[in-house]
Amino acid sequence: MSMDKIGLRFRTLLAVGTITFSTLLIFTLIHQNSIFYFVDGFSSINVLSANNNPNATVLKQGIKDHKIAYSSVDNKVLGDKDQNVMPGIFQQRSEIGPKTHSLEDQKKDTSQSSTSIANDQFLDGLLVSTFDEASCLSRYQSHLYRKASPYKPSAYLLSKLRNYEHLHSSCGPRTKSYNKTMRKGSKFSKDDAGTKCKYLVWTPSNGLGNRMLTLASAFLYAILTDRVLLVKFGTDMFGLFCEPFPDSSWLLPRNFPYWKDQKHIETYETMLGNSKKKISKELLPQFLILNLQHTHDGHNNFFHCDQSQGRLQKVPVLILWSDQYFVPSLFMIPSFRQELSKMFPEKDTVFHHLGRYLFHPSNAAWEQISRIYEAHLAKANERIGLQIRVYNTHRSPHQTIINEIIACTLQHKLLPELDVQKTATSLLKKRTSKAVLVASLFSEYGEKLRTIYKTSTAMTGELIKVYQPSHEGRQKSNNDTHNIKAWTEIYLLSLCDALITSPKSTFGYVAHGLGGLKPWILQRAYGETIPNPPCQRVMSMEPCFHYPPKYDCKANNTVDFTSLFHHMKHCEDVSSGLRLVNAN
Ligand SMILES: *[C@@H]1O[C@H](CO)[C@@H](O)[C@H](O)[C@H]1NC(C)=O
Ligand SMILES: *[C@@H]1O[C@H](CO)[C@@H](O)[C@H](O)[C@H]1NC(C)=O
Ligand SMILES: *[C@@H]1O[C@H](CO)[C@@H](O)[C@H](O)[C@H]1NC(C)=O
Ligand SMILES: *[C@@H]1O[C@H](CO)[C@@H](O)[C@H](O)[C@H]1NC(C)=O
């Protein structure tokens, strides 16, 4: 598509966006009946999912159902693929043929084979089935909303997870080893260290997106180093997730000796400094702070060096301070490399697998997720997620971002062009629907887009519905209600079929990583100018590590790691960042 053409379409869209109130009113009056017809038709249609039943028997059954239902009150409609099977059948009454992912519909649909349900439900073996279903509904129900992932976990990853679960339940909170190790002041000799349970304590820092990225990184580090991951959740995070590990808890008990005050714990830098002077003969610190925060000066100097790992390995309790997705650092460490290749033959699936393994919405969050999903997303043929994070609204005004989003959706055919003149005829052509989910701190985005798609119809005749669940105004990282809303939206975005996200947003990274999606990332906009191109598709679904190390441990000088590893590339949205890609 040429830029001229896009420009032209833009002007049309802008005209539509700023349409006067009177025109709006007239339009609504004239078409009120049709609009109501379609909206109403939507909510009452009970649909059979063709998507999850790629089985001829099921389809035939569906068509049979449809014929029967057609003459009855409850009309079932098949997905658009199936319209080819019996052409014309939908034209008499309704052209809408959405596939559904509605939970209610799928609960009724018992024709799916039980093995494929089990595979879907337990994410190809990532999850174990031993949890109490009522304690975590999302664990058992998320497969009804999320398409089966095309990325399968390796058998080796599954075996590492099962081993980890075993370790966690034997060393976790309230076990004998836990009680012994977590006692303040006890000293361990070097010989002791190898035989005891070791721990990695995760602490929160920065917003929810960053926290989830570091949790996944910490979990991988724990697996690689045979440590038990314990999380120091305050009240702002208690209500978000289910317990991920069977027969134990990942919550750090409140009687952890350094729950409040970690000032007097040795840090890893001081240990490195000491060891240069004089390696302490027998005694190792029992607790050690590993500071990988991006704001910390020494944050990325030596963690990725094998010698550091050799030293850290012996410390019983590591307390991690990080707000970064530091998984790429782990891939730089020679002693981990082989394990990582076996666990992740597809290197761009690390967060996708570990994230889906770890992060199950709590029942409170799941209630919100399923309510919104059922009401606004389930019945659409396609779900488009827009995640709009604007750090500086003066530098890039809302209208510029809206224009940029529209340019992006047009260029990549995510949303259709609008038909400004022939609204009446295109209403009749209407056949499919798209739901647009807007996640933003500001209400302007949802409102503007809703207005645009409410007042005009698409050239293609598609029905576009815009929904924005919340607009918090500003980020409140330490507030549980706020965090539940944020988590709900991250999760809903991850259920979409396509995503457009903002640059440098960890919120967006978590959503596309969980969803197994490669999003289109908006280019940073300045002033009124719409960047060209407005957005760029990322090459990998992995999150970006914003502040990666630059030190080559072997050569003792600065290096660009993309020159050493083919499976690391600079991020599209943060040029100094690193992203794992699927290469050897
Ligand atoms: C469809 O599914 C049924 C039961 O789930 C199975 O027995 C049958 O072989 C499947 N048919 C095809 C064509 O895959
Ligand atoms: C560990 O300590 C907790 C209390 O802090 C106690 O309830 C628990 O029984 C202890 N576990 C063992 C195995 O002694
Ligand atoms: C937390 O955020 C919610 C809205 O997200 C707000 O209603 C509530 O007042 C906030 N609570 C605190 C303690 O700031
Ligand atoms: C690494 O390089 C610095 C100077 O760039 C030097 O001071 C230091 O001694 C070197 N370290 C090693 C282990 O060679």
XYZ file of C-alpha atoms and ligand atoms in Angstrom:
640
model
C 0.000 0.000 0.000
C 1.492 3.359 -0.946
C 1.882 6.093 1.601
C -0.302 8.382 -0.511
C -3.141 5.994 -0.288
C -2.690 5.666 3.429
C -2.651 9.425 3.705
C -5.939 9.645 1.869
C -7.540 7.029 4.051
C -6.292 8.879 7.027
C -7.953 12.098 6.088
C -11.191 10.225 5.659
C -10.772 8.655 9.047
C -9.900 11.905 10.699
C -13.016 13.442 9.190
C -14.999 10.594 10.638
C -13.332 10.971 14.002
C -14.304 14.602 14.277
C -17.795 14.220 12.863
C -20.230 16.714 14.342
C -22.727 15.758 16.937
C -25.741 16.468 14.743
C -24.526 14.202 11.995
C -23.948 11.560 14.585
C -27.461 11.861 15.851
C -29.020 11.671 12.405
C -26.970 8.650 11.551
C -28.031 6.906 14.696
C -31.695 7.663 14.147
C -31.707 6.451 10.578
C -29.877 3.281 11.331
C -31.052 2.601 14.768
C -33.072 -0.416 13.783
C -30.273 -2.019 11.876
C -27.794 -1.361 14.607
C -30.039 -2.842 17.206
C -30.762 -5.761 14.990
C -27.111 -6.624 14.752
C -26.227 -6.047 18.330
C -29.183 -8.034 19.486
C -28.545 -10.785 16.970
C -25.131 -11.088 18.430
C -25.921 -11.630 22.026
C -28.523 -14.276 21.303
C -26.527 -16.315 18.850
C -25.325 -19.520 20.298
C -22.345 -20.651 18.392
C -20.530 -23.874 17.864
C -16.832 -23.488 17.746
C -15.356 -24.769 14.536
C -11.971 -23.685 15.657
C -11.591 -26.135 18.460
C -13.274 -28.950 16.603
C -11.328 -29.563 13.450
C -13.004 -32.928 13.188
C -15.371 -33.863 10.427
C -17.753 -35.683 12.684
C -18.039 -32.678 14.875
C -18.611 -30.371 11.954
C -21.313 -32.547 10.470
C -22.921 -32.764 13.830
C -22.736 -29.019 14.025
C -24.407 -28.560 10.702
C -27.116 -30.976 11.703
C -27.577 -29.022 14.912
C -27.700 -25.894 12.928
C -30.435 -27.117 10.625
C -32.503 -28.237 13.529
C -31.836 -25.121 15.483
C -32.624 -23.013 12.491
C -36.271 -23.776 12.696
C -36.252 -23.578 16.438
C -35.618 -20.631 18.687
C -32.052 -21.383 19.521
C -30.145 -20.758 16.326
C -26.665 -22.096 16.227
C -24.360 -20.684 13.636
C -21.162 -22.154 12.345
C -17.871 -20.386 11.870
C -17.123 -18.754 8.534
C -15.008 -21.654 7.333
C -18.057 -23.826 7.430
C -20.098 -21.484 5.364
C -18.438 -23.126 2.398
C -19.906 -26.415 3.397
C -23.443 -25.250 3.012
C -23.417 -22.030 1.084
C -26.383 -19.785 1.310
C -27.665 -21.145 4.528
C -26.917 -18.000 6.439
C -28.129 -15.534 3.919
C -31.779 -15.828 4.727
C -31.605 -14.547 8.215
C -28.195 -13.366 9.224
C -24.811 -13.004 7.622
C -23.002 -13.106 10.911
C -21.068 -16.256 11.443
C -18.811 -15.829 14.409
C -16.776 -18.558 15.956
C -17.020 -18.495 19.633
C -14.801 -19.152 22.553
C -17.638 -18.739 24.952
C -17.156 -20.802 28.050
C -20.804 -21.656 28.360
C -20.990 -22.913 24.799
C -17.892 -24.969 25.119
C -18.924 -26.494 28.397
C -21.994 -27.768 26.556
C -19.944 -29.017 23.660
C -18.946 -32.463 24.738
C -17.910 -33.725 21.332
C -14.252 -32.809 21.748
C -12.184 -35.871 22.453
C -11.091 -36.266 26.037
C -7.404 -36.570 25.228
C -7.333 -33.336 23.324
C -9.153 -31.637 26.184
C -6.540 -32.975 28.565
C -3.735 -31.780 26.282
C -5.276 -28.355 25.973
C -6.167 -28.075 29.615
C -2.732 -29.025 30.851
C -0.931 -27.116 28.122
C 0.749 -30.112 26.522
C 2.093 -31.364 29.810
C 3.318 -28.054 31.240
C 0.797 -28.309 34.056
C 0.107 -31.170 36.406
C -3.421 -32.257 37.158
C -3.115 -32.686 40.897
C -4.429 -29.291 41.971
C -7.783 -28.748 43.581
C -9.865 -27.257 40.794
C -11.950 -24.980 43.029
C -8.859 -23.329 44.446
C -7.806 -22.124 41.020
C -10.496 -22.158 38.356
C -8.342 -20.478 35.727
C -5.929 -23.404 35.748
C -8.721 -25.637 34.482
C -10.671 -23.178 32.381
C -8.201 -20.985 30.553
C -7.948 -23.453 27.667
C -11.551 -22.633 26.850
C -10.584 -19.054 26.019
C -7.084 -19.496 24.699
C -6.373 -21.334 21.501
C -4.024 -24.276 21.861
C -0.495 -22.979 21.478
C 1.397 -24.005 18.344
C 4.545 -24.077 20.500
C 5.017 -27.331 22.357
C 7.238 -27.604 25.424
C 10.155 -30.015 25.053
C 10.122 -33.289 26.961
C 13.276 -32.092 28.705
C 11.581 -28.923 29.933
C 8.705 -31.008 31.255
C 11.099 -33.264 33.149
C 12.899 -30.230 34.610
C 9.561 -28.819 35.770
C 8.561 -32.088 37.406
C 11.948 -32.257 39.166
C 11.549 -28.687 40.289
C 8.092 -29.395 41.709
C 9.536 -32.259 43.684
C 12.346 -30.083 45.027
C 9.917 -27.326 45.925
C 7.623 -29.569 47.906
C 10.526 -31.131 49.810
C 12.317 -27.849 50.582
C 9.429 -25.377 50.602
C 8.064 -23.322 53.496
C 7.562 -25.122 56.791
C 9.705 -28.096 55.863
C 12.569 -29.062 58.114
C 15.160 -27.789 55.656
C 13.375 -24.508 55.286
C 13.193 -23.993 59.033
C 16.858 -24.815 59.441
C 18.201 -22.707 56.597
C 16.122 -19.624 57.255
C 17.374 -19.186 60.782
C 19.196 -15.883 61.157
C 22.845 -16.054 62.092
C 23.597 -19.679 61.441
C 26.798 -20.065 59.486
C 27.378 -22.646 56.835
C 30.635 -24.167 55.878
C 31.476 -24.769 52.248
C 31.096 -28.502 52.636
C 27.671 -28.059 54.085
C 26.340 -25.997 51.233
C 26.087 -28.690 48.585
C 23.778 -30.946 50.523
C 21.220 -28.462 51.768
C 18.157 -26.964 50.160
C 18.981 -23.606 48.634
C 16.618 -20.720 48.034
C 16.052 -17.824 45.705
C 13.885 -15.128 47.253
C 12.148 -12.897 44.741
C 11.314 -9.362 45.843
C 8.968 -6.940 44.052
C 10.236 -3.887 42.253
C 8.685 -1.589 39.665
C 5.269 -2.183 38.032
C 3.344 -5.413 37.561
C 4.708 -6.063 34.060
C 8.306 -5.831 35.279
C 7.511 -7.963 38.281
C 6.081 -10.753 36.160
C 9.086 -10.664 33.841
C 11.527 -10.933 36.725
C 9.456 -13.695 38.324
C 9.745 -15.772 35.168
C 13.480 -15.013 34.961
C 13.953 -15.891 38.622
C 12.083 -19.159 38.137
C 14.354 -20.160 35.281
C 17.409 -19.235 37.331
C 16.042 -21.298 40.223
C 15.554 -24.324 37.963
C 19.076 -23.988 36.570
C 20.673 -23.699 39.993
C 18.468 -26.159 41.934
C 17.118 -23.445 44.138
C 13.626 -23.124 45.533
C 11.869 -19.983 44.372
C 10.017 -18.119 47.100
C 8.204 -14.884 46.434
C 7.962 -11.970 48.817
C 4.448 -10.815 47.964
C 2.988 -7.885 49.852
C -0.753 -7.325 50.079
C -0.641 -5.662 46.673
C 0.210 -9.004 45.062
C -1.451 -11.582 47.256
C -4.687 -11.553 45.338
C -3.294 -11.935 41.837
C -2.083 -15.452 41.205
C -2.797 -19.029 42.179
C -0.107 -21.157 43.749
C 1.927 -22.520 40.843
C 3.621 -25.498 42.532
C 1.699 -28.545 43.744
C 1.644 -29.601 47.412
C 3.479 -26.517 48.597
C 3.504 -22.753 48.513
C 5.708 -20.274 46.741
C 4.875 -17.495 49.215
C 7.761 -16.496 51.428
C 6.504 -16.862 55.016
C 6.110 -13.623 56.946
C 8.521 -14.834 59.595
C 11.383 -14.743 57.104
C 14.147 -13.088 59.170
C 14.749 -10.297 56.649
C 11.166 -9.624 55.626
C 11.364 -5.932 56.509
C 14.952 -4.958 56.743
C 17.564 -6.173 54.310
C 20.048 -3.387 54.990
C 22.553 -5.553 56.803
C 22.748 -8.352 54.312
C 25.900 -8.621 52.307
C 25.546 -7.947 48.604
C 27.032 -9.901 45.821
C 29.347 -7.056 44.838
C 30.849 -6.864 48.312
C 31.334 -10.605 48.238
C 33.132 -10.315 44.892
C 35.261 -7.516 46.318
C 36.165 -9.551 49.391
C 36.993 -12.617 47.415
C 39.560 -10.657 45.417
C 41.378 -9.725 48.571
C 41.101 -12.870 50.591
C 38.806 -15.769 49.993
C 37.191 -16.399 53.332
C 38.355 -19.769 54.456
C 35.262 -21.575 55.612
C 32.401 -19.246 56.098
C 30.089 -18.087 53.363
C 27.326 -15.585 53.891
C 24.100 -17.427 54.486
C 21.971 -14.695 52.935
C 23.151 -12.635 50.010
C 21.530 -9.866 48.011
C 21.790 -10.221 44.273
C 21.074 -6.788 42.895
C 20.204 -6.863 39.200
C 18.118 -3.684 39.216
C 18.566 -1.582 36.121
C 19.200 1.487 38.282
C 22.027 -0.189 40.146
C 25.447 0.762 38.840
C 27.032 -2.628 39.006
C 23.828 -4.319 37.911
C 25.100 -6.119 34.886
C 28.776 -6.321 35.360
C 29.464 -9.876 36.328
C 26.288 -11.860 36.969
C 26.524 -13.462 33.523
C 30.124 -14.588 34.112
C 30.731 -18.223 34.985
C 33.045 -17.337 37.901
C 30.232 -15.388 39.556
C 27.883 -18.313 39.193
C 30.480 -20.547 40.780
C 30.534 -18.321 43.850
C 26.797 -17.660 44.019
C 26.074 -21.360 43.804
C 27.351 -21.907 47.338
C 25.204 -19.310 49.056
C 22.144 -20.899 50.701
C 19.741 -17.959 50.329
C 19.941 -15.480 47.486
C 17.665 -12.474 47.687
C 17.000 -11.162 44.211
C 16.416 -7.500 43.541
C 15.549 -7.048 39.906
C 13.043 -5.349 37.663
C 14.352 -6.800 34.420
C 13.740 -9.763 32.146
C 17.262 -11.103 32.617
C 16.745 -14.448 30.875
C 19.166 -13.496 28.053
C 21.906 -13.181 30.695
C 21.323 -16.810 31.626
C 21.868 -17.781 27.985
C 25.259 -16.039 28.133
C 26.503 -18.198 31.000
C 28.539 -21.094 29.558
C 27.620 -23.577 32.294
C 23.885 -23.075 31.653
C 23.953 -23.020 27.887
C 23.578 -26.706 27.213
C 20.725 -27.132 29.682
C 18.939 -24.172 28.198
C 19.253 -25.508 24.660
C 17.753 -28.798 25.748
C 14.948 -27.129 27.668
C 14.187 -24.631 24.930
C 15.027 -25.945 21.469
C 12.912 -23.018 20.276
C 14.646 -20.172 22.059
C 11.866 -17.664 21.617
C 9.473 -19.710 23.750
C 11.041 -19.225 27.197
C 8.555 -16.735 28.565
C 5.655 -18.300 26.680
C 6.155 -21.640 28.442
C 7.338 -20.432 31.847
C 4.741 -17.671 31.964
C 1.884 -20.054 31.212
C 3.303 -22.440 33.781
C 3.590 -19.853 36.566
C 0.871 -17.274 36.138
C -2.647 -18.469 36.774
C -5.139 -15.751 37.628
C -6.566 -16.105 41.119
C -10.278 -16.812 41.361
C -10.937 -13.119 42.017
C -9.019 -12.103 38.896
C -10.510 -14.951 36.888
C -14.007 -13.838 37.725
C -13.283 -10.463 36.167
C -11.485 -11.969 33.209
C -14.258 -14.386 32.342
C -16.978 -11.804 32.883
C -15.335 -9.377 30.487
C -14.374 -12.082 28.042
C -17.862 -13.526 27.852
C -19.514 -10.140 27.551
C -17.200 -8.432 25.097
C -14.846 -10.825 23.360
C -16.253 -14.339 23.172
C -18.670 -13.786 20.349
C -16.471 -11.864 17.978
C -14.823 -13.627 15.058
C -11.561 -11.979 15.840
C -10.124 -10.154 18.819
C -7.670 -7.308 18.386
C -5.852 -6.063 21.484
C -4.533 -2.527 21.724
C -2.196 -1.814 24.572
C -1.460 1.870 24.778
C 1.121 3.076 27.240
C 2.016 6.718 26.926
C 4.755 7.909 29.237
C 4.536 11.536 28.259
C 1.208 12.818 26.995
C 2.716 16.184 26.126
C 5.311 14.727 23.845
C 2.826 12.523 22.026
C -0.765 13.802 22.224
C -3.638 11.292 22.359
C -4.840 12.217 18.883
C -1.443 11.460 17.356
C -1.414 8.046 18.977
C -4.967 7.347 17.772
C -3.963 8.297 14.244
C -0.881 6.157 14.508
C -2.906 3.169 15.695
C -5.363 3.560 12.853
C -2.545 3.830 10.353
C -1.030 0.666 11.806
C -4.287 -1.296 11.756
C -4.937 -0.286 8.142
C -1.444 -1.017 6.929
C -1.506 -4.507 8.395
C -5.173 -5.116 7.693
C -5.963 -5.669 11.344
C -8.988 -3.433 11.153
C -10.905 -2.534 8.004
C -11.225 0.784 6.298
C -14.353 2.728 6.946
C -17.052 3.255 4.390
C -18.127 6.829 4.968
C -20.743 7.236 2.250
C -22.476 3.933 1.709
C -23.346 3.062 5.262
C -26.767 1.643 4.446
C -25.563 -0.914 1.931
C -22.590 -2.026 3.913
C -24.776 -2.650 6.915
C -26.567 -5.218 4.825
C -23.299 -6.808 3.790
C -22.280 -7.282 7.375
C -21.041 -10.758 8.062
C -18.264 -10.910 10.610
C -17.298 -9.050 13.705
C -14.145 -7.919 15.397
C -13.789 -6.973 19.014
C -11.180 -4.377 19.870
C -9.922 -4.522 23.428
C -8.247 -1.328 24.570
C -5.936 -1.394 27.571
C -4.787 2.041 28.629
C -4.563 4.265 31.654
C -6.488 6.890 29.709
C -10.129 6.668 28.680
C -9.607 8.846 25.592
C -8.423 5.944 23.467
C -11.382 3.678 23.960
C -13.793 6.575 23.599
C -12.311 7.927 20.395
C -12.054 4.565 18.725
C -15.541 3.609 19.814
C -16.885 6.802 18.290
C -15.106 6.165 15.040
C -16.427 2.647 14.634
C -19.866 3.408 15.955
C -20.531 6.187 13.501
C -19.267 4.482 10.400
C -19.300 1.036 9.004
C -16.396 -0.842 7.608
C -15.904 -1.211 3.866
C -15.828 -4.910 4.412
C -19.108 -4.818 6.266
C -17.452 -6.064 9.425
C -18.899 -5.033 12.725
C -16.237 -3.454 14.945
C -16.865 -3.190 18.644
C -14.484 -1.330 20.905
C -14.237 -2.086 24.587
C -11.992 -0.581 27.223
C -12.298 -2.231 30.646
C -10.661 0.497 32.738
C -8.789 3.774 32.749
C -6.851 4.244 35.926
C -5.276 7.580 35.042
C -1.882 6.678 36.415
C 0.047 3.600 37.392
C -0.339 2.577 41.041
C 2.078 -0.267 41.501
C 1.451 -0.789 45.179
C -2.309 -1.045 45.103
C -3.986 -4.457 44.960
C -7.217 -3.333 43.262
C -5.153 -1.601 40.648
C -2.880 -4.596 40.197
C -5.840 -6.957 39.771
C -7.211 -4.674 37.075
C -3.833 -4.550 35.398
C -3.436 -8.329 35.551
C -6.969 -8.809 34.212
C -6.146 -6.625 31.251
C -2.799 -8.233 30.586
C -4.546 -11.583 30.552
C -7.389 -10.415 28.311
C -4.866 -8.980 25.862
C -3.085 -12.318 25.848
C -6.322 -13.952 24.677
C -6.519 -11.776 21.582
C -5.733 -12.972 18.075
C -3.524 -10.005 17.257
C -1.902 -7.329 19.363
C -0.713 -3.798 18.883
C 1.402 -2.653 21.804
C 3.368 0.354 22.933
C 7.138 0.516 22.793
C 9.119 -0.383 25.905
C 6.059 -1.613 27.763
C 6.603 -4.644 29.968
C 2.805 -4.875 30.348
C 2.628 -5.512 26.603
C 5.515 -8.002 26.732
C 3.756 -10.154 29.301
C 0.537 -10.116 27.263
C 2.137 -11.168 23.991
C 4.443 -13.661 25.682
C 1.574 -15.465 27.393
C -0.491 -15.339 24.220
C 2.340 -16.671 22.056
C 1.882 -13.649 19.815
C 4.244 -11.485 17.868
C 2.737 -8.048 18.270
C 2.987 -4.958 16.150
C 4.830 -2.430 18.277
C 3.988 1.217 17.743
C 6.849 3.509 16.938
C 7.491 6.281 19.384
C 5.612 9.398 18.275
C 6.656 12.998 18.843
C 4.248 15.913 18.507
C 1.672 15.634 15.755
C 3.784 13.601 13.390
C 2.707 10.068 12.758
C 5.803 7.910 12.506
C 6.400 6.120 9.262
C 6.001 3.179 9.448
C 3.527 3.604 12.310
C 4.296 0.184 13.737
C 6.595 -2.742 13.300
C 6.019 -6.439 13.846
C 8.479 -7.906 16.317
C 10.505 -10.923 15.245
C 10.086 -12.815 18.501
C 7.438 -13.250 21.155
C 10.102 -13.027 23.867
C 10.150 -9.969 26.144
C 12.954 -7.474 25.674
C 15.746 -7.261 28.266
C 16.060 -3.481 28.441
C 19.422 -3.191 30.178
C 21.537 -6.187 29.213
C 25.178 -6.609 30.167
C 27.851 -5.308 27.852
C 30.829 -6.981 29.406
C 32.539 -9.941 27.790
C 33.774 -11.986 30.743
C 36.347 -13.945 28.753
C 37.830 -11.120 26.735
C 37.616 -8.643 29.631
C 36.153 -5.896 27.465
C 32.932 -4.411 26.190
C 30.967 -6.399 23.673
C 27.705 -6.324 21.766
C 26.248 -9.731 22.547
C 24.332 -9.934 19.294
C 27.726 -10.391 17.654
C 28.438 -13.430 19.842
C 25.034 -15.118 19.764
C 22.786 -15.564 16.750
C 19.806 -16.099 18.994
C 20.058 -12.593 20.475
C 18.947 -9.503 18.618
C 18.485 -5.895 19.564
C 14.876 -5.096 20.319
C 12.722 -3.276 17.804
C 11.486 -0.896 20.478
C 14.642 -0.497 22.605
C 17.719 -0.482 20.435
C 20.171 -1.222 23.256
C 17.973 -4.010 24.619
C 18.259 -7.714 23.812
C 15.591 -10.186 22.768
C 15.982 -13.930 22.325
C 15.034 -15.086 18.850
C 14.656 -18.519 17.425
C 18.105 -19.246 15.974
C 21.062 -21.387 16.952
C -13.235 -37.276 15.399
O -13.302 -37.454 16.777
C -13.774 -38.710 17.174
C -13.941 -38.718 18.687
O -13.306 -37.661 19.268
C -12.809 -39.778 16.693
O -13.243 -41.057 17.090
C -12.708 -39.713 15.196
O -11.754 -40.624 14.706
C -12.337 -38.301 14.743
N -12.449 -38.226 13.311
C -11.488 -37.740 12.548
C -11.754 -37.745 11.103
O -10.442 -37.291 13.006
C 8.827 -25.310 60.738
O 8.447 -24.169 61.477
C 7.053 -23.907 61.534
C 6.815 -22.675 62.352
O 7.672 -21.668 62.066
C 6.304 -25.076 62.094
O 4.916 -24.824 62.041
C 6.644 -26.336 61.340
O 6.024 -27.446 61.937
C 8.142 -26.537 61.265
N 8.411 -27.693 60.428
C 9.081 -28.768 60.865
C 9.201 -29.906 59.901
O 9.557 -28.816 61.971
C -6.432 1.511 44.715
O -6.913 1.696 43.407
C -8.332 1.729 43.322
C -8.712 1.861 41.879
O -7.901 1.129 41.074
C -8.865 2.892 44.118
O -10.284 2.879 44.083
C -8.398 2.774 45.560
O -8.778 3.918 46.272
C -6.866 2.637 45.617
N -6.465 2.362 46.987
C -5.437 2.961 47.545
C -5.134 2.542 48.933
O -4.771 3.795 46.966
C 40.459 -6.241 32.650
O 40.719 -5.015 32.020
C 41.003 -3.952 32.899
C 41.242 -2.705 32.093
O 40.338 -2.591 31.060
C 42.204 -4.258 33.780
O 42.384 -3.233 34.701
C 41.968 -5.582 34.501
O 43.108 -5.932 35.222
C 41.612 -6.677 33.529
N 41.270 -7.868 34.280
C 41.756 -9.056 33.961
C 41.304 -10.208 34.827
O 42.512 -9.247 33.052
